[in-house]
Tab-separated table of C-alpha atoms and ligand atoms in Angstrom:
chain	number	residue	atom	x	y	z
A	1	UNK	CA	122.658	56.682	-31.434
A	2	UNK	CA	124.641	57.728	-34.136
A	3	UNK	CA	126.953	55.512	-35.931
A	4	UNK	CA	130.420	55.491	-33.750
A	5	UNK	CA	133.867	54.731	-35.205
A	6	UNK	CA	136.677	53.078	-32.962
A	7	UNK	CA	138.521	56.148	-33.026
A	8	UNK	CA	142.218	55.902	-31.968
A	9	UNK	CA	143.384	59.362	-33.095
A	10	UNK	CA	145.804	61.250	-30.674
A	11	UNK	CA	144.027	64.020	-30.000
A	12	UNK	CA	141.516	65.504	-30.197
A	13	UNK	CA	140.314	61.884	-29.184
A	14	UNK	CA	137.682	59.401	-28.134
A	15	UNK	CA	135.426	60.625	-25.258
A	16	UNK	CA	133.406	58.244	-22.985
A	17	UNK	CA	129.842	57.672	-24.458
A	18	UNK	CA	128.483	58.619	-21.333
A	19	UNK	CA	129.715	61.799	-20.871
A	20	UNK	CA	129.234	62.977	-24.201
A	21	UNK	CA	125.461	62.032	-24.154
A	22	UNK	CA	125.008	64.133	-20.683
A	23	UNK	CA	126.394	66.737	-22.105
A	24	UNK	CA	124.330	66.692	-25.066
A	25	UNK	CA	121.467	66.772	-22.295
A	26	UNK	CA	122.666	69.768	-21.113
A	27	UNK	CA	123.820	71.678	-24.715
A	28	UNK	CA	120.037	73.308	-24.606
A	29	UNK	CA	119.119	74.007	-20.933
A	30	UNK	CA	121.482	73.047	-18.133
A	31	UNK	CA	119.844	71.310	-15.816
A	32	UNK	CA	116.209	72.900	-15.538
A	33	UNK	CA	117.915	76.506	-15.838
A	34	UNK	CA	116.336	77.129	-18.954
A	35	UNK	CA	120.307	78.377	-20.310
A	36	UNK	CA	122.366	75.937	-22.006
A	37	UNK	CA	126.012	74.956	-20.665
A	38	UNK	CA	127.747	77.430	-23.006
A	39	UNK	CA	125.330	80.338	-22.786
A	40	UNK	CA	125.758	80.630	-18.854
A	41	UNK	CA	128.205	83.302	-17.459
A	42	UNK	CA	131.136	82.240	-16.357
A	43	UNK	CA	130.220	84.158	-13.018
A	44	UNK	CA	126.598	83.581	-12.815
A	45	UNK	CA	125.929	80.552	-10.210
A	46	UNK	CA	125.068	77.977	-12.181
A	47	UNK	CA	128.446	78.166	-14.360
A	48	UNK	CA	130.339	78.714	-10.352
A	49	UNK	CA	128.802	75.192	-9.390
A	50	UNK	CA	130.315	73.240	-12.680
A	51	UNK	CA	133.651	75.040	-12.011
A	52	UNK	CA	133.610	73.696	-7.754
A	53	UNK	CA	132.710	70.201	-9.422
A	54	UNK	CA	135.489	70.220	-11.874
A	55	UNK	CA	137.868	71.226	-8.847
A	56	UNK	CA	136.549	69.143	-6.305
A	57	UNK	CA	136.684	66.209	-8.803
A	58	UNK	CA	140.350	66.671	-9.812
A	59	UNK	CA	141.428	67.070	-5.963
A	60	UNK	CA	139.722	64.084	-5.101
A	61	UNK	CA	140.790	62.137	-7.967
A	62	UNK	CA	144.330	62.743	-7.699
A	63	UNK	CA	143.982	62.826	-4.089
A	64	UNK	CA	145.853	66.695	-4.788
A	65	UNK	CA	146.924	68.763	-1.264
A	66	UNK	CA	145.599	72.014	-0.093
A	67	UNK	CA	148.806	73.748	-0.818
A	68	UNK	CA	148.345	72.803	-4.674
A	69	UNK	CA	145.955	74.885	-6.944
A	70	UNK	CA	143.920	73.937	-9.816
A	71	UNK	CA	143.942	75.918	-12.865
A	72	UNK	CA	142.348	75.645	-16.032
A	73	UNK	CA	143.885	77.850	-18.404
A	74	UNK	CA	144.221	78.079	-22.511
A	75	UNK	CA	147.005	77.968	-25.754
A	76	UNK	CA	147.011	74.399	-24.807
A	77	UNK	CA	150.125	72.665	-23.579
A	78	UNK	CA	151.787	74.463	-26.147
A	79	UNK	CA	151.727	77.942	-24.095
A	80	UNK	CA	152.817	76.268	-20.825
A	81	UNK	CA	156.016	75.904	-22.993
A	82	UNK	CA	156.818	79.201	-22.292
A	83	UNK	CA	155.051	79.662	-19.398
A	84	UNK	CA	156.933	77.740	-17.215
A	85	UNK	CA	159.969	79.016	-18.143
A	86	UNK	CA	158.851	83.088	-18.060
A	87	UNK	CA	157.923	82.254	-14.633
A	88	UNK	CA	160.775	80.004	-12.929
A	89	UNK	CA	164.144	80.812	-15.060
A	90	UNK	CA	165.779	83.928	-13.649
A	91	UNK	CA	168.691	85.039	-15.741
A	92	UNK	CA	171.238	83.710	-13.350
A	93	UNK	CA	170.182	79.980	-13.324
A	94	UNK	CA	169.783	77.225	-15.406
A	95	UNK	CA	166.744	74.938	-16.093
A	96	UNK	CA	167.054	71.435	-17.414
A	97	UNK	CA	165.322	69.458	-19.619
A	98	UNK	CA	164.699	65.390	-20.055
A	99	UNK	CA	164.244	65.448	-24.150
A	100	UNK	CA	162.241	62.411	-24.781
A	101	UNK	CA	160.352	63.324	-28.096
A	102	UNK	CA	158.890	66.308	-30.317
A	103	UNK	CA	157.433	67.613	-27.282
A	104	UNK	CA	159.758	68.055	-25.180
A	105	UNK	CA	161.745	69.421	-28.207
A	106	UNK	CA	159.587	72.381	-28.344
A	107	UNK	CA	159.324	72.484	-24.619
A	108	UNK	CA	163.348	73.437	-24.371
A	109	UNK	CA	163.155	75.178	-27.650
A	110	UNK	CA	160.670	77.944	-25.721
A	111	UNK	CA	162.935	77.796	-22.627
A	112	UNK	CA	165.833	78.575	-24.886
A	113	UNK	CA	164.615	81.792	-26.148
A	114	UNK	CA	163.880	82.855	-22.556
A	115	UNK	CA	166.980	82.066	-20.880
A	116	UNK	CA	169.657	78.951	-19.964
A	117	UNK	CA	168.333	75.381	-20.944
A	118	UNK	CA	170.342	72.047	-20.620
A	119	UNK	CA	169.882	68.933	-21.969
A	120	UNK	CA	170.392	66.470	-19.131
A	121	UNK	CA	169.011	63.980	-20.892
A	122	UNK	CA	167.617	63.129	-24.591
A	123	UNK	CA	166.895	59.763	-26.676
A	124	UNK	CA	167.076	61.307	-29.672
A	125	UNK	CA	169.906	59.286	-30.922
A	126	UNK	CA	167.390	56.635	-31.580
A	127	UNK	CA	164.718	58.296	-32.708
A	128	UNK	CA	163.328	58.636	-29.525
A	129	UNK	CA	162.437	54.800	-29.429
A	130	UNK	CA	163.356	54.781	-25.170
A	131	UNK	CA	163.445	56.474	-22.235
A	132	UNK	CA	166.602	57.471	-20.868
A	133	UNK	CA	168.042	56.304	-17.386
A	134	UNK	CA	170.865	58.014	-16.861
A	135	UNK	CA	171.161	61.718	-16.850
A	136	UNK	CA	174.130	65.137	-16.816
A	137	UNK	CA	172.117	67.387	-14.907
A	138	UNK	CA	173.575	71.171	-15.098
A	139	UNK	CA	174.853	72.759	-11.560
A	140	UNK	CA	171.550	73.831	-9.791
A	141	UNK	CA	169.337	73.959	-11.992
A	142	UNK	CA	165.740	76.063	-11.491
A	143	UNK	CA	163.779	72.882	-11.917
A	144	UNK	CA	163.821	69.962	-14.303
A	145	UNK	CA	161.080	69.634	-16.833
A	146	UNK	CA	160.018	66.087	-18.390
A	147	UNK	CA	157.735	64.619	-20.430
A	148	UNK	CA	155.436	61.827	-19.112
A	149	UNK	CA	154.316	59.908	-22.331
A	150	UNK	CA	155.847	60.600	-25.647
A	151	UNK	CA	152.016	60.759	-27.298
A	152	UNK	CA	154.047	60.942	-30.841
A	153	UNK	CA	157.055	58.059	-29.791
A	154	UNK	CA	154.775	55.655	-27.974
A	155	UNK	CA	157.561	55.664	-24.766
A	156	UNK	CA	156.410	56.242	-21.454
A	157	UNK	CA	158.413	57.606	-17.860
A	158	UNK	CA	157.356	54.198	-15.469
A	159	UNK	CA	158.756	56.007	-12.963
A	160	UNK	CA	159.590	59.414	-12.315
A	161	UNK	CA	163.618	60.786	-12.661
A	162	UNK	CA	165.398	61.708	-9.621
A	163	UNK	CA	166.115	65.073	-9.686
A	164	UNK	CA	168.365	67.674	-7.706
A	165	UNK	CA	168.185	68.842	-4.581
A	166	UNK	CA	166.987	72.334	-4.618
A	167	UNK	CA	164.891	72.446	-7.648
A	168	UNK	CA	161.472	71.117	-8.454
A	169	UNK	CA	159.959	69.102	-11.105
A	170	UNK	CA	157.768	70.198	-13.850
A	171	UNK	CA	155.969	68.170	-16.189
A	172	UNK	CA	154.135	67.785	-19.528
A	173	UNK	CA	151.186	65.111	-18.819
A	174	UNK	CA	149.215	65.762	-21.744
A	175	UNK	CA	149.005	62.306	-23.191
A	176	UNK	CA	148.784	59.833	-19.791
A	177	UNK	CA	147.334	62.326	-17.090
A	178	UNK	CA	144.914	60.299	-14.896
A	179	UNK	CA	145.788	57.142	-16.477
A	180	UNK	CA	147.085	56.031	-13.844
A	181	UNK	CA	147.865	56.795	-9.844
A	182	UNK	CA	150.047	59.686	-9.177
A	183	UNK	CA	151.972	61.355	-6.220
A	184	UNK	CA	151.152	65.181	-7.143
A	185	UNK	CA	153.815	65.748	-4.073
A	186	UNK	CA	156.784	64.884	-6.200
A	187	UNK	CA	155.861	67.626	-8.613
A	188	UNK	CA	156.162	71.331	-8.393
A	189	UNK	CA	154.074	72.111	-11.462
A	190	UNK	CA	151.712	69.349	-13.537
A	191	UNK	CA	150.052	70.550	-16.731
A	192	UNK	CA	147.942	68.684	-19.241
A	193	UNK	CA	146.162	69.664	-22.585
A	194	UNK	CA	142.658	68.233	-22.327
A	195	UNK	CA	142.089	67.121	-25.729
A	196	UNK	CA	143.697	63.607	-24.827
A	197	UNK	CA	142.602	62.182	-21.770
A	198	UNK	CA	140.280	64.800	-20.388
A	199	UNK	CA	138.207	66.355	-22.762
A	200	UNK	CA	137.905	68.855	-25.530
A	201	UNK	CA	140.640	71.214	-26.926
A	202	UNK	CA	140.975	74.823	-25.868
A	203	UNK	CA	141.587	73.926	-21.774
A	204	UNK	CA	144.638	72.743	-19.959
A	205	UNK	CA	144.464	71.736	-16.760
A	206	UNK	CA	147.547	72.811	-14.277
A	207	UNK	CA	148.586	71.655	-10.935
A	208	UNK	CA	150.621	74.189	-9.070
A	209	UNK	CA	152.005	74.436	-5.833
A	210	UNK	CA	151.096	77.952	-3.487
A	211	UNK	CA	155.229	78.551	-2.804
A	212	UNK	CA	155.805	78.603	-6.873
A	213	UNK	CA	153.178	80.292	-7.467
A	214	UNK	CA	154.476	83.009	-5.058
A	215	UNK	CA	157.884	82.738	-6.550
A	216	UNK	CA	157.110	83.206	-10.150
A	217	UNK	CA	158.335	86.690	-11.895
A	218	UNK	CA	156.165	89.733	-11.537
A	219	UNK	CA	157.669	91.363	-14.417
A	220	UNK	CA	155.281	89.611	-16.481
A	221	UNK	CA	151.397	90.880	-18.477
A	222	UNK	CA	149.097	89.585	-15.999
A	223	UNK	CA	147.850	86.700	-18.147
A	224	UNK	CA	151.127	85.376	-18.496
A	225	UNK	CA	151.416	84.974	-14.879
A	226	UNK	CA	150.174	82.096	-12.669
A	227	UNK	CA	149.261	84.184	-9.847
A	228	UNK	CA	146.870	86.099	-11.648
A	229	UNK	CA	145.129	82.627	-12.125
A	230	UNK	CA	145.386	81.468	-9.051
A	231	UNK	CA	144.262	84.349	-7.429
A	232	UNK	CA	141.201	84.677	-9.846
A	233	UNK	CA	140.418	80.769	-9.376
A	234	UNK	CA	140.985	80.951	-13.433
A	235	UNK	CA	138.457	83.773	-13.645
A	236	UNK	CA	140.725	86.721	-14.559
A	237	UNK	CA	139.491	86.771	-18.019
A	238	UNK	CA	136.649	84.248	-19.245
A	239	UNK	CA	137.600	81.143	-18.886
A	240	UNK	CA	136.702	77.777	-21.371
A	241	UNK	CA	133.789	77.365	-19.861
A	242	UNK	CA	132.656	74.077	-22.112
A	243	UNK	CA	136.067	72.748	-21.732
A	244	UNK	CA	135.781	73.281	-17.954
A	245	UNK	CA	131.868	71.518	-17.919
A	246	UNK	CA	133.189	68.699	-19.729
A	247	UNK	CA	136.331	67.772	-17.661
A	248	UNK	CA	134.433	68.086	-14.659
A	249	UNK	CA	131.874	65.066	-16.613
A	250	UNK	CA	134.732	63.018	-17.246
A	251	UNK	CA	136.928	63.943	-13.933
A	252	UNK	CA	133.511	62.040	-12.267
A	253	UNK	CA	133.109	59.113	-15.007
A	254	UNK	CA	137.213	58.258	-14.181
A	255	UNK	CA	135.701	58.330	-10.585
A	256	UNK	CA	132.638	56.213	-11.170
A	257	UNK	CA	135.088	53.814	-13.020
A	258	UNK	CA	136.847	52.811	-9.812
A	259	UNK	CA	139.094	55.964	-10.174
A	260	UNK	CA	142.669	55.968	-11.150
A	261	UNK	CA	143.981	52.499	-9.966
A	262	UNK	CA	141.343	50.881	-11.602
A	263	UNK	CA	141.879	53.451	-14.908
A	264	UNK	CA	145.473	51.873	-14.445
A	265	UNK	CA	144.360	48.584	-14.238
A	266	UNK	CA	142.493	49.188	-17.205
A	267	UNK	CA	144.606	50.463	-19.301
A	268	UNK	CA	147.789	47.859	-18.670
A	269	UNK	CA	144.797	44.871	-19.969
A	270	UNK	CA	143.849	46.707	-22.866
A	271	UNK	CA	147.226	48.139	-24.090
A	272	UNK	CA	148.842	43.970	-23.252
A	273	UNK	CA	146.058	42.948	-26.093
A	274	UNK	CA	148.233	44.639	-28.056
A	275	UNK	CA	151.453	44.785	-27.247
A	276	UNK	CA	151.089	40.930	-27.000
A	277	UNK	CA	149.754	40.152	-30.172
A	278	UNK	CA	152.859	42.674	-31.422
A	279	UNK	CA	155.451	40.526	-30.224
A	280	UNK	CA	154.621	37.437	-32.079
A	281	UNK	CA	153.577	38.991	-34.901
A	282	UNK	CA	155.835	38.402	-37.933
A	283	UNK	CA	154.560	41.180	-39.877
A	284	UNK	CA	154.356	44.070	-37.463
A	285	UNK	CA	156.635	45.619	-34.746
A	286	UNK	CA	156.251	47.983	-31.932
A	287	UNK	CA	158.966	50.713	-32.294
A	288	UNK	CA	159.511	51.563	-29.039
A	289	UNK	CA	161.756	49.689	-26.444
A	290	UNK	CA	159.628	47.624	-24.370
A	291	UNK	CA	160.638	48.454	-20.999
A	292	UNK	CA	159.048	51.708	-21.981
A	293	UNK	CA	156.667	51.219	-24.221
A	294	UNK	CA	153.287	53.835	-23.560
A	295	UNK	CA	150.219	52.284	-22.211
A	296	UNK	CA	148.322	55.198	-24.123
A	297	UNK	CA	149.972	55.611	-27.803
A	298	UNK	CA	151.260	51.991	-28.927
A	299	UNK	CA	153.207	52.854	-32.392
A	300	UNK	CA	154.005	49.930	-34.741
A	301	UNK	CA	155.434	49.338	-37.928
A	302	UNK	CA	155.566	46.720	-40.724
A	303	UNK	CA	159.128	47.817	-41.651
A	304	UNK	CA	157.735	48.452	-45.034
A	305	UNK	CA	156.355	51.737	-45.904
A	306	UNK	CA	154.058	50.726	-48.841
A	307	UNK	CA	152.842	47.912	-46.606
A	308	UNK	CA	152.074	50.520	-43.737
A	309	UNK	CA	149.768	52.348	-46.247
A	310	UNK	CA	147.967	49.509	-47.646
A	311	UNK	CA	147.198	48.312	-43.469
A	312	UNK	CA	145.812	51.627	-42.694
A	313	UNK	CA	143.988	52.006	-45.739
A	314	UNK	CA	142.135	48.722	-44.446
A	315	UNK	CA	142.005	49.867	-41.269
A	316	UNK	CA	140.085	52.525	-42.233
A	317	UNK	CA	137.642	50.750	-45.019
A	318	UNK	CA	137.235	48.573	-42.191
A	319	UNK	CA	135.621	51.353	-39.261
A	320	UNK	CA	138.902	52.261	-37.704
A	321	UNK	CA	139.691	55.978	-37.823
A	322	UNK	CA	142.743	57.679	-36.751
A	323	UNK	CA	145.180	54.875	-36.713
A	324	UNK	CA	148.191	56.926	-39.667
A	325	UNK	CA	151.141	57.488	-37.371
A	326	UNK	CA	152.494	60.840	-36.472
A	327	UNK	CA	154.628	61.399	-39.764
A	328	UNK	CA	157.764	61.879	-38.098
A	329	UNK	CA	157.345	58.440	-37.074
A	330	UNK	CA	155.316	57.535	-39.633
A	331	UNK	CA	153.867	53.597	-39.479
A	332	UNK	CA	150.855	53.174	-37.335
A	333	UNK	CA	150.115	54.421	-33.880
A	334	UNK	CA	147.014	53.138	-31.579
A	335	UNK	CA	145.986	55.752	-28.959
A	336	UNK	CA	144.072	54.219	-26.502
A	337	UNK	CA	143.592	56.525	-23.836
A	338	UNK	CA	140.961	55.919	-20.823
A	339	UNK	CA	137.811	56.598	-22.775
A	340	UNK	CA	138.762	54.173	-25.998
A	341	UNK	CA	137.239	50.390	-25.299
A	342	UNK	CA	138.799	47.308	-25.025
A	343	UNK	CA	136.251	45.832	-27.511
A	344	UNK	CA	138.170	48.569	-30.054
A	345	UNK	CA	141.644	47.068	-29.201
A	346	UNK	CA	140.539	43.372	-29.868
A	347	UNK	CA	138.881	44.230	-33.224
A	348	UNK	CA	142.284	46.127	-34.035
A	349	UNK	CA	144.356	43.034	-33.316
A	350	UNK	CA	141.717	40.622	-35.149
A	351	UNK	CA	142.162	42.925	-38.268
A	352	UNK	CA	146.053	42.531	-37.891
A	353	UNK	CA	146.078	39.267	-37.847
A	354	UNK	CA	143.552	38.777	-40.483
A	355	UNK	CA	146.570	41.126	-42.703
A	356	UNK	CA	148.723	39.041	-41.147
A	357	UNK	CA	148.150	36.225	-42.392
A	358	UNK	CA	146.929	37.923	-45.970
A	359	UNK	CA	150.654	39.520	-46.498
A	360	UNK	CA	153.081	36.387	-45.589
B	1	PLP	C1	149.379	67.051	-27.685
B	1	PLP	C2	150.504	67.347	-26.798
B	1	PLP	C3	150.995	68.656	-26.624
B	1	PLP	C4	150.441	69.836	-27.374
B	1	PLP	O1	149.253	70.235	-26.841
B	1	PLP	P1	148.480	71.535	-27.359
B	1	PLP	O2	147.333	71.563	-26.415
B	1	PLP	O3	148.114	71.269	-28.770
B	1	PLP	O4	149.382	72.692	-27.227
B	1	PLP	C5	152.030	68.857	-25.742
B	1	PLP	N1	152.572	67.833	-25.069
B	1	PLP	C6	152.140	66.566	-25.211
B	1	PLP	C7	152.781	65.470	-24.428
B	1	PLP	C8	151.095	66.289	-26.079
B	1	PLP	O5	150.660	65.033	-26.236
């Protein structure tokens, strides 16, 4: 085994051991088929199998209804941007937009250039440091987009905005998809870039429901349509197969974990190490409010840049990688998605404290 870092970067980002070792199994020959994972065609049976499991796994795991389809598609989260919008916003209506960090920034920023976006809600007066829980939703809108966890903010939706009658909720899940439980009925369209809780980069998982899928715009290219994906089972054009093979590995080590109450359960202990140790600490702060502080990206400060530099520069001579915040934020900022051990968290806060108590 090869020397392992903690490694709380925000994505890409930490993988479980497990999975990463079967697939390094299965890099030369697949099974006994003599191919490896990424040499198979993408329509050649052995390649058909990993995509049912991948499917199969998600629908169980999310416990996701017939009427909802499974996509994996690519341009990462980033593309659904504009997909969403190219699909759902006629001309005549309006869609609105919960603006609770950089992503969702860009998110109404793509919608903008494609037609009417509103605001209904947006914490940017304080630096995106909350959630907002009151909102000015625009007359009828198309459907209301969100953000679940702020992966660059360290906030976190603990429960899901009411939205309007007659429209239908999309969201951005990147950064806590399948951290938790979730009700894939109160959503219209899900979509996640893997590279933080579910794998590698270059796939993005998306939940869609049939009756949106029907209604999306036809005067689209193909591949900018979800139809032509769900109609294809996301074999229109080749798909990421790896991506797909390696989802479908960690899809069934969530499962073999207790699945996603026990991910949940997981995740609230490990990130409460933390948060804990943060709010008696008179050196460092968390920066977002705690009512909605993320479970996945805990950001911190000293309150003193210099300091902030000399911490991670410890963390890091000290076997911690990936702990520099985002540098809008800038500080420090802990992702500890599903994969990243609790054993990682407690070395974290034993380092802190050790600073701590160096730096009074
Ligand atoms: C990382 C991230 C993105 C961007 O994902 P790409 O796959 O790089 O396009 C979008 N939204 C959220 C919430 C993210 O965390």
């Amino acid at each position: 085994m090869p020397h392992r870092l903690f490694n709380f970067s925000a994505g890409p980002a930490v993988l479980p051991e497990a999975v990463l070792e079967e697939a390094r199994e299965n890099l030369l020959s697949l099974g006994d088929s003599g191919v490896g994972i990424m040499e198979h065609s993408h329509r050649g049976k052995a390649f058909t199998e990993v995509y049912e499991e991948t499917v199969s796994a998600c629908r169980e795991l999310a416990n996701i209804p017939e009427n909802y389809k499974i996509l994996f598609l690519q341009g990462g989260a980033s593309s659904q941007f504009y997909f969403a919008p190219m699909n759902f916003l006629p001309d005549e209506r309006t869609a609105d937009y919960h603006v609770t960090g950089t992503w969702s920034q860009k998110a109404i920023k793509e919608a903008k250039i494609l037609g009417n976006a509103h605001t209904a809600s947006s914490s940017e007066d304080k630096n995106f440091n909350y959630i907002p829980k009151s909102y000015d939703y625009s007359d009828n809108p198309v459907y209301v987009h969100m953000t679940s966890n702020n992966t660059i903010f360290g906030t976190q939706y603990q429960s899901l905005p009411e939205i309007p009658e007659n429209s239908f909720l999309i969201s951005d899940n990147s950064s806590d998809i399948f951290s938790k439980p979730i009700d894939v009925t109160k959503y219209g369209l899900i979509y996640a870039g893997a590279q933080k809780n579910l794998g590698p980069s270059g796939v993005t998982l998306v939940i869609i429901r049939d009756d949106l899928i029907q209604k999306g715009s036809k005067k689209l290219p193909s591949m900018l349509q979800y139809r032509t994906h769900a109609d294809k089972g996301s074999m229109f054009n080749t798909p990421p197969t790896f991506g797909i093979y390696i989802m479908g590995l960690v899809l069934k080590w969530i499962h073999s974990e207790g699945g996603l109450s026990a991910m949940d359960k997981k995740n609230k202990q490990k990130a409460g190490i933390l948060y804990n140790y943060l709010e008696q600490s008179k050196l460092f702060n968390a920066t977002a409010e705690k009512e909605d502080a993320s479970l996945m990206n805990v950001t911190f400060v000293t309150g003193n840049e210099e300091l902030d530099k000399k911490f991670i520069q410890c963390t890091e001579a000290n076997g911690f990688s990936g702990i520099k915040g985002h540098r809008s934020v800038g500080g420090m900022r802990a992702s500890i998605y599903n994969a990243f051990p609790e054993a990682g968290i407690e070395a974290l806060v034993k380092l802190m404290k050790q600073f701590e108590s160096d730096h009074q």
